[in-house]
Amino acid sequence: MVKRNACVFISGTGTNLKELLKSSREYNFPININYIISNTKKAEGLKIAKIYKIPFRVLNLNKIINLELALGELHKKNISVICLAGYMKILNKKFINRFNKKIINIHPSLLPKYKGLNTFKRVLNNNEKLTGCTVHYVNKKLDGGKIILKKKVFIESSDDEETLKAKVQVKEYRAYSESIINIFR
Ligand code: GRF
């Protein structure tokens, strides 16, 4: 199968990046990850980029010069999809307009509930019994793009932020790969 080229944007530990890289090594997975962008050189996920030998760049896309540089590279590398995986910056509207291909994100709640940050804390404070994760397209509204796939996680009374995050992340890994398969097949 001809695989599309993908770029993953990260800011942190990069466990979703790692799972996407593992999936992408399967012969019938529809994307190859051939570029990684991080907004910070402190992102742990850059170690994963090095281990997997994927070219990466650290860029602050709020600077117009970097935005142009990134768009140029993405074009040159023929990137068909950007996967945001724990990317903690809001994507510049200009960037979204100019990169006229798919941009997708994974969010740790059942959208449209709990957009934004600190989802686990807010979910627990509200005594929710159910949460999960959502893969969605990125548009100009924060966590507001069209939903691709959601996965549920049941909350137990013994759960705290840490245990809930661990449970949701396991679902995230499957949700992200399944979404990419759904999009491209
Ligand atoms: C994930 O929980 C994702 O939902 C959120 O940021 C977290 C990133 O984790 N957007 P990691 O860097 O992939 O480990």
XYZ file of N, CA and C and ligand atoms in Angstrom:
569
model
N 0.841 -1.205 0.000
C 0.000 0.000 0.000
C 0.876 1.255 0.000
N 0.397 2.292 -0.687
C 1.137 3.557 -0.687
C 0.742 4.326 0.572
N 1.730 4.589 1.402
C 1.427 5.277 2.658
C 1.522 6.787 2.470
N 0.633 7.522 3.170
C 0.720 8.993 3.158
C 1.754 9.425 4.181
N 2.346 10.585 3.950
C 3.319 11.113 4.900
C 2.619 11.913 5.996
N 3.081 11.724 7.233
C 2.472 12.423 8.368
C 3.539 13.111 9.205
N 3.122 14.202 9.837
C 3.986 14.903 10.788
C 3.268 14.924 12.134
N 3.984 14.631 13.209
C 3.376 14.651 14.546
C 3.915 15.870 15.308
N 3.010 16.609 15.925
C 3.368 17.774 16.741
C 3.298 17.362 18.213
N 4.339 17.635 18.958
C 4.361 17.256 20.380
C 4.832 18.427 21.261
N 4.608 18.252 22.563
C 5.179 19.184 23.547
C 5.717 18.432 24.754
N 5.294 17.171 24.929
C 5.584 16.504 26.199
C 6.197 15.125 26.074
N 5.630 14.189 26.832
C 6.251 12.866 26.946
C 6.233 12.062 25.642
N 5.218 12.276 24.844
C 5.214 11.633 23.525
C 4.819 10.168 23.517
N 4.004 9.762 24.498
C 3.600 8.346 24.460
C 2.656 8.079 23.278
N 1.812 9.049 22.949
C 0.969 8.863 21.750
C 1.824 8.806 20.486
N 2.853 9.649 20.453
C 3.781 9.612 19.317
C 4.385 8.217 19.167
N 4.823 7.668 20.305
C 5.463 6.352 20.264
C 4.497 5.283 19.732
N 3.256 5.326 20.205
C 2.281 4.332 19.742
C 1.971 4.526 18.265
N 1.915 5.780 17.817
C 1.670 6.025 16.390
C 2.847 5.520 15.555
N 4.047 5.718 16.084
C 5.228 5.220 15.359
C 5.184 3.702 15.246
N 4.774 3.053 16.345
C 4.689 1.583 16.306
C 3.660 1.149 15.272
N 2.485 1.787 15.286
C 1.447 1.434 14.304
C 1.956 1.663 12.882
N 2.670 2.779 12.702
C 3.093 3.138 11.340
C 4.108 2.154 10.769
N 4.711 1.365 11.639
C 5.662 0.354 11.147
C 4.952 -0.865 10.564
N 3.637 -0.961 10.820
C 2.882 -2.084 10.243
C 2.631 -1.802 8.769
N 2.776 -2.839 7.955
C 2.771 -2.616 6.512
C 1.443 -2.057 5.998
N 0.345 -2.378 6.695
C -0.962 -1.922 6.190
C -1.516 -0.704 6.937
N -0.682 -0.033 7.721
C -1.127 1.202 8.376
C -0.982 2.334 7.360
N -2.012 3.202 7.237
C -2.011 4.128 6.094
C -1.029 5.298 6.130
N -0.337 5.514 7.238
C 0.618 6.646 7.235
C 2.026 6.224 7.658
N 2.965 7.015 7.188
C 4.355 6.967 7.618
C 4.624 8.256 8.371
N 5.297 8.175 9.505
C 5.622 9.431 10.200
C 7.026 9.826 9.790
N 7.136 10.923 9.038
C 8.496 11.272 8.614
C 8.944 12.653 9.048
N 8.203 13.228 9.985
C 8.633 14.522 10.520
C 7.954 14.748 11.864
N 8.678 15.375 12.780
C 8.117 15.687 14.102
C 8.456 17.140 14.424
N 7.466 17.864 14.932
C 7.713 19.240 15.367
C 7.346 19.348 16.843
N 8.244 19.964 17.603
C 7.968 20.220 19.020
C 8.099 21.718 19.254
N 7.288 22.254 20.149
C 7.422 23.682 20.457
C 8.503 23.910 21.510
N 9.007 22.795 22.113
C 10.032 22.964 23.144
C 11.107 21.878 23.042
N 12.330 22.290 23.301
C 13.406 21.291 23.238
C 13.381 20.379 24.462
N 12.560 20.742 25.458
C 12.465 19.934 26.685
C 11.513 18.749 26.526
N 10.812 18.654 25.414
C 9.836 17.564 25.251
C 10.550 16.208 25.303
N 10.104 15.369 26.220
C 10.651 14.007 26.342
C 10.476 13.236 25.033
N 9.399 13.552 24.342
C 9.082 12.857 23.097
C 10.183 12.974 22.047
N 11.050 13.980 22.184
C 12.139 14.120 21.201
C 13.124 12.959 21.318
N 13.184 12.360 22.516
C 14.051 11.175 22.681
C 13.508 10.031 21.830
N 12.179 9.948 21.765
C 11.549 8.899 20.949
C 11.846 9.176 19.469
N 11.785 10.452 19.092
C 12.100 10.821 17.703
C 13.512 10.341 17.348
N 14.438 10.522 18.283
C 15.834 10.118 18.033
C 15.949 8.604 17.934
N 15.288 7.895 18.856
C 15.357 6.427 18.850
C 14.829 5.878 17.515
N 13.728 6.460 17.058
C 13.119 5.979 15.807
C 13.741 6.631 14.558
N 14.733 7.511 14.808
C 15.443 8.192 13.722
C 14.504 8.970 12.790
N 13.594 9.707 13.401
C 12.671 10.536 12.623
C 13.174 11.985 12.700
N 13.332 12.659 11.554
C 13.770 14.055 11.603
C 12.805 14.918 12.423
N 13.362 15.816 13.217
C 12.490 16.688 14.021
C 13.032 18.099 14.061
N 12.176 19.006 14.470
C 12.554 20.395 14.607
C 11.844 20.993 15.823
N 12.534 21.866 16.540
C 11.906 22.582 17.646
C 11.589 23.982 17.135
N 10.310 24.343 17.156
C 9.889 25.607 16.543
C 8.778 26.281 17.339
N 8.901 27.557 17.522
C 7.807 28.347 18.077
C 7.014 28.899 16.893
N 5.865 28.280 16.647
C 5.107 28.636 15.437
C 4.370 29.961 15.561
N 4.464 30.600 16.722
C 3.861 31.931 16.828
C 4.720 32.994 16.161
N 5.967 32.624 15.874
C 6.819 33.570 15.143
C 6.616 33.326 13.657
N 6.313 34.359 12.943
C 5.938 34.237 11.536
C 7.047 33.561 10.710
N 8.284 33.846 11.051
C 9.409 33.267 10.302
C 9.422 31.731 10.464
N 9.100 31.259 11.689
C 9.056 29.812 11.952
C 7.851 29.166 11.282
N 6.755 29.906 11.278
C 5.536 29.400 10.639
C 5.795 29.158 9.143
N 6.463 30.118 8.527
C 6.780 29.970 7.095
C 7.738 28.797 6.887
N 8.702 28.683 7.779
C 9.689 27.598 7.689
C 8.985 26.237 7.791
N 8.087 26.122 8.781
C 7.377 24.852 8.992
C 6.519 24.526 7.770
N 5.775 25.517 7.277
C 4.906 25.258 6.114
C 5.738 24.808 4.910
N 6.904 25.428 4.752
C 7.802 25.057 3.652
C 8.263 23.608 3.777
N 8.653 23.231 4.974
C 9.135 21.859 5.212
C 8.014 20.836 5.012
N 6.840 21.167 5.524
C 5.702 20.243 5.418
C 5.347 20.025 3.947
N 5.453 21.100 3.172
C 5.172 21.011 1.744
C 6.246 20.165 1.046
N 7.494 20.465 1.380
C 8.628 19.756 0.768
C 8.571 18.265 1.073
N 8.147 17.939 2.273
C 8.074 16.530 2.678
C 6.757 15.885 2.280
N 5.931 16.636 1.568
C 4.658 16.108 1.060
C 3.795 15.508 2.179
N 3.672 16.275 3.261
C 2.900 15.815 4.429
C 1.400 15.941 4.143
N 0.677 14.836 4.305
C -0.772 14.822 4.040
C -1.596 15.030 5.299
N -0.992 14.773 6.455
C -1.755 14.920 7.698
C -0.819 15.304 8.847
N -1.295 16.233 9.679
C -0.584 16.569 10.916
C -1.372 15.957 12.066
N -0.677 15.208 12.919
C -1.318 14.623 14.105
C -0.799 15.374 15.326
N -1.684 16.071 16.008
C -1.284 16.723 17.255
C -1.349 15.666 18.354
N -0.252 15.498 19.071
C -0.206 14.452 20.104
C 0.397 15.064 21.372
N -0.474 15.687 22.154
C 0.013 16.378 23.349
C 0.714 17.664 22.999
N 0.273 18.314 21.914
C 0.849 19.606 21.510
C 0.127 20.688 22.300
N 0.859 21.397 23.153
C 0.226 22.263 24.143
C 0.066 23.717 23.701
N 0.306 23.980 22.432
C 0.100 25.340 21.931
C -1.156 25.374 21.071
N -1.825 26.500 21.080
C -2.979 26.638 20.186
C -2.437 26.971 18.805
N -2.878 26.198 17.821
C -2.350 26.420 16.471
C -2.858 27.755 15.920
N -1.918 28.514 15.432
C -2.164 29.784 14.791
C -3.196 29.645 13.653
N -4.168 30.556 13.617
C -5.206 30.513 12.558
C -4.587 30.569 11.163
N -3.529 31.376 11.059
C -2.854 31.520 9.768
C -2.286 30.172 9.340
N -1.741 29.442 10.309
C -1.152 28.132 10.011
C -2.246 27.167 9.538
N -3.377 27.161 10.240
C -4.475 26.249 9.877
C -4.978 26.576 8.465
N -5.096 27.853 8.153
C -5.555 28.254 6.821
C -4.575 27.845 5.728
N -3.311 28.031 6.022
C -2.291 27.820 4.975
C -1.964 26.342 4.763
N -2.024 25.544 5.835
C -1.795 24.101 5.665
C -3.153 23.518 5.300
N -3.415 23.399 4.036
C -4.806 23.079 3.672
C -5.031 21.574 3.539
N -4.373 20.830 4.426
C -4.620 19.381 4.477
C -5.142 19.036 5.862
N -5.210 17.726 6.157
C -5.845 17.332 7.421
C -4.965 17.640 8.646
N -5.615 18.147 9.701
C -4.950 18.280 11.002
C -5.880 17.607 12.011
N -5.341 16.649 12.772
C -6.183 15.965 13.760
C -5.534 16.035 15.146
N -6.368 15.882 16.149
C -5.892 16.011 17.532
C -6.535 14.933 18.392
N -5.840 14.575 19.470
C -6.445 13.687 20.471
C -6.629 14.475 21.756
N -7.827 14.357 22.318
C -8.154 15.131 23.521
C -8.639 14.186 24.624
N -8.173 14.393 25.864
C -8.511 13.436 26.932
C -9.860 13.689 27.617
N -10.926 13.752 26.838
C -12.288 13.784 27.403
C -13.241 13.375 26.287
N -14.497 13.188 26.676
C -15.509 12.889 25.665
C -16.059 14.226 25.169
N -15.449 14.756 24.131
C -15.897 16.052 23.599
C -17.341 15.932 23.117
N -18.166 16.973 23.203
C -17.793 18.363 23.512
C -17.639 18.678 25.002
N -17.707 17.650 25.858
C -17.518 17.931 27.282
C -16.034 18.112 27.609
N -15.741 19.001 28.504
C -14.388 19.208 29.042
C -13.348 19.557 27.972
N -13.662 20.594 27.216
C -12.648 21.153 26.311
C -11.550 21.793 27.156
N -10.391 21.989 26.603
C -9.332 22.717 27.312
C -8.478 21.840 28.220
N -7.875 22.486 29.218
C -6.870 21.800 30.051
C -7.483 21.184 31.313
N -6.651 20.419 32.030
C -7.020 19.828 33.340
C -8.309 19.014 33.295
N -8.463 18.234 32.265
C -9.724 17.492 32.093
C -9.952 16.497 33.226
N -8.901 15.771 33.633
C -9.102 14.714 34.646
C -9.573 15.308 35.968
N -8.939 16.410 36.358
C -9.295 17.083 37.606
C -10.757 17.535 37.557
N -11.148 18.129 36.453
C -12.509 18.658 36.352
C -13.545 17.533 36.324
N -13.193 16.463 35.620
C -14.088 15.298 35.530
C -14.316 14.712 36.926
N -13.228 14.568 37.691
C -13.326 13.990 39.044
C -14.079 14.927 39.986
N -13.794 16.220 39.880
C -14.497 17.189 40.743
C -15.998 17.178 40.502
N -16.382 16.854 39.291
C -17.819 16.829 38.961
C -18.458 15.462 39.200
N -17.684 14.554 39.818
C -18.199 13.206 40.119
C -18.764 12.481 38.909
N -18.123 12.673 37.771
C -18.561 11.973 36.564
C -18.324 10.473 36.747
N -19.142 9.678 36.090
C -18.956 8.225 36.150
C -18.308 7.712 34.866
N -18.287 8.600 33.879
C -17.812 8.214 32.552
C -16.976 9.333 31.944
N -15.845 8.953 31.382
C -15.077 9.930 30.595
C -14.454 9.176 29.427
N -13.350 9.679 28.887
C -12.737 8.966 27.767
C -11.853 9.887 26.958
N -11.764 9.601 25.675
C -10.925 10.421 24.805
C -11.634 10.607 23.466
N -11.191 11.629 22.758
C -11.809 11.960 21.467
C -10.726 12.312 20.461
N -10.826 11.757 19.272
C -9.973 12.195 18.162
C -10.859 13.067 17.276
N -10.336 14.248 16.926
C -11.164 15.180 16.145
C -10.296 15.970 15.173
N -10.967 16.503 14.142
C -10.265 17.418 13.242
C -10.037 18.741 13.967
N -8.982 19.423 13.568
C -8.669 20.714 14.191
C -9.202 21.835 13.305
N -9.985 22.709 13.924
C -10.371 23.934 13.227
C -10.013 25.116 14.125
N -10.603 26.275 13.832
C -10.149 27.455 14.578
C -10.736 27.533 15.988
N -11.696 26.662 16.315
C -12.268 26.679 17.670
C -11.557 25.628 18.529
N -11.119 25.997 19.710
C -10.370 25.083 20.573
C -11.163 23.803 20.856
N -10.578 22.673 20.495
C -11.196 21.352 20.702
C -12.614 21.285 20.119
N -12.830 22.053 19.044
C -14.185 22.178 18.516
C -14.408 21.578 17.137
N -13.403 20.955 16.540
C -13.555 20.420 15.172
C -14.381 19.144 15.130
N -14.696 18.724 13.913
C -15.553 17.545 13.719
C -14.947 16.301 14.403
N -15.808 15.572 15.107
C -15.335 14.402 15.848
C -15.154 13.202 14.919
N -14.040 12.518 15.080
C -13.746 11.332 14.261
C -14.091 10.067 15.052
N -13.676 10.021 16.298
C -13.890 8.798 17.088
C -13.760 9.104 18.589
N -14.595 8.436 19.383
C -14.459 8.591 20.844
C -14.332 7.208 21.472
N -13.648 7.129 22.588
C -13.614 5.880 23.367
C -13.912 6.206 24.821
N -14.741 5.334 25.429
C -15.187 5.596 26.805
C -14.289 4.930 27.848
N -14.234 5.558 29.005
C -13.563 4.954 30.166
C -14.508 5.129 31.359
N -14.767 4.048 32.086
C -15.614 4.150 33.280
C -14.756 4.570 34.465
N -15.293 5.482 35.259
C -14.540 6.011 36.403
C -14.966 5.259 37.662
N -13.973 4.799 38.408
C -14.285 4.116 39.670
C -14.075 5.081 40.833
N -14.713 4.764 41.954
C -14.628 5.700 43.090
C -13.195 5.810 43.609
N -12.382 4.781 43.334
C -10.981 4.813 43.797
C -10.068 5.608 42.849
N -10.576 6.045 41.705
C -9.710 6.727 40.736
C -9.281 8.111 41.217
N -8.022 8.420 40.924
C -7.559 9.795 41.101
C -7.035 10.254 39.730
N -6.493 11.468 39.686
C -6.071 12.015 38.379
C -5.093 11.089 37.670
N -4.189 10.521 38.484
C -3.132 9.685 37.900
C -3.682 8.378 37.312
N -4.537 7.702 38.072
C -5.062 6.413 37.582
C -5.991 6.645 36.391
N -6.739 7.743 36.465
C -7.663 8.039 35.361
C -6.892 8.354 34.078
N -5.827 9.145 34.231
C -5.005 9.488 33.072
C -4.448 8.211 32.426
N -3.978 7.300 33.290
C -3.399 6.052 32.770
C -4.442 5.262 31.983
N -5.667 5.197 32.524
C -6.724 4.441 31.829
C -7.107 5.111 30.511
N -7.210 6.439 30.543
C -7.612 7.161 29.329
C -6.526 7.032 28.260
N -5.272 7.104 28.695
C -4.190 7.053 27.696
C -4.151 5.718 26.951
N -4.440 4.636 27.668
C -4.467 3.335 26.985
C -5.504 3.367 25.851
N -6.644 3.989 26.142
C -7.698 4.114 25.114
C -7.254 5.059 24.001
N -6.506 6.098 24.375
C -6.053 7.072 23.374
C -5.212 6.397 22.292
N -4.328 5.512 22.722
C -3.420 4.907 21.746
C -4.206 4.169 20.672
N -5.230 3.415 21.119
C -6.047 2.671 20.145
C -6.905 3.617 19.323
N -7.451 4.630 19.996
C -8.342 5.575 19.305
C -7.592 6.303 18.182
N -6.340 6.699 18.453
C -5.608 7.480 17.451
C -5.320 6.624 16.216
N -4.838 5.412 16.452
C -4.517 4.549 15.307
C -5.782 4.178 14.536
N -6.842 3.833 15.254
C -8.099 3.472 14.574
C -8.635 4.635 13.746
N -8.517 5.840 14.286
C -9.004 7.017 13.551
C -8.257 7.197 12.240
N -6.949 7.025 12.304
C -6.135 7.215 11.095
C -6.498 6.150 10.056
N -6.727 4.947 10.517
C -7.158 3.889 9.586
C -8.510 4.290 8.972
N -9.427 4.760 9.802
C -10.763 5.158 9.295
C -10.677 6.300 8.284
N -9.811 7.254 8.552
C -9.718 8.429 7.677
C -9.212 8.050 6.287
N -8.239 7.167 6.244
C -7.556 6.920 4.964
C -8.022 5.667 4.233
N -9.012 4.943 4.776
C -9.465 3.781 4.025
C -10.857 3.972 3.477
C -2.638 13.080 25.914
O -3.335 12.662 27.053
C -3.542 13.838 24.986
O -4.880 13.536 25.134
C -3.338 15.264 25.368
O -2.011 15.346 25.794
C -1.565 14.092 26.272
C -0.260 13.795 25.623
O 0.414 12.721 26.173
N -3.681 16.124 24.259
P 1.706 12.111 25.463
O 2.684 13.261 25.294
O 1.277 11.541 24.167
O 2.223 11.099 26.413
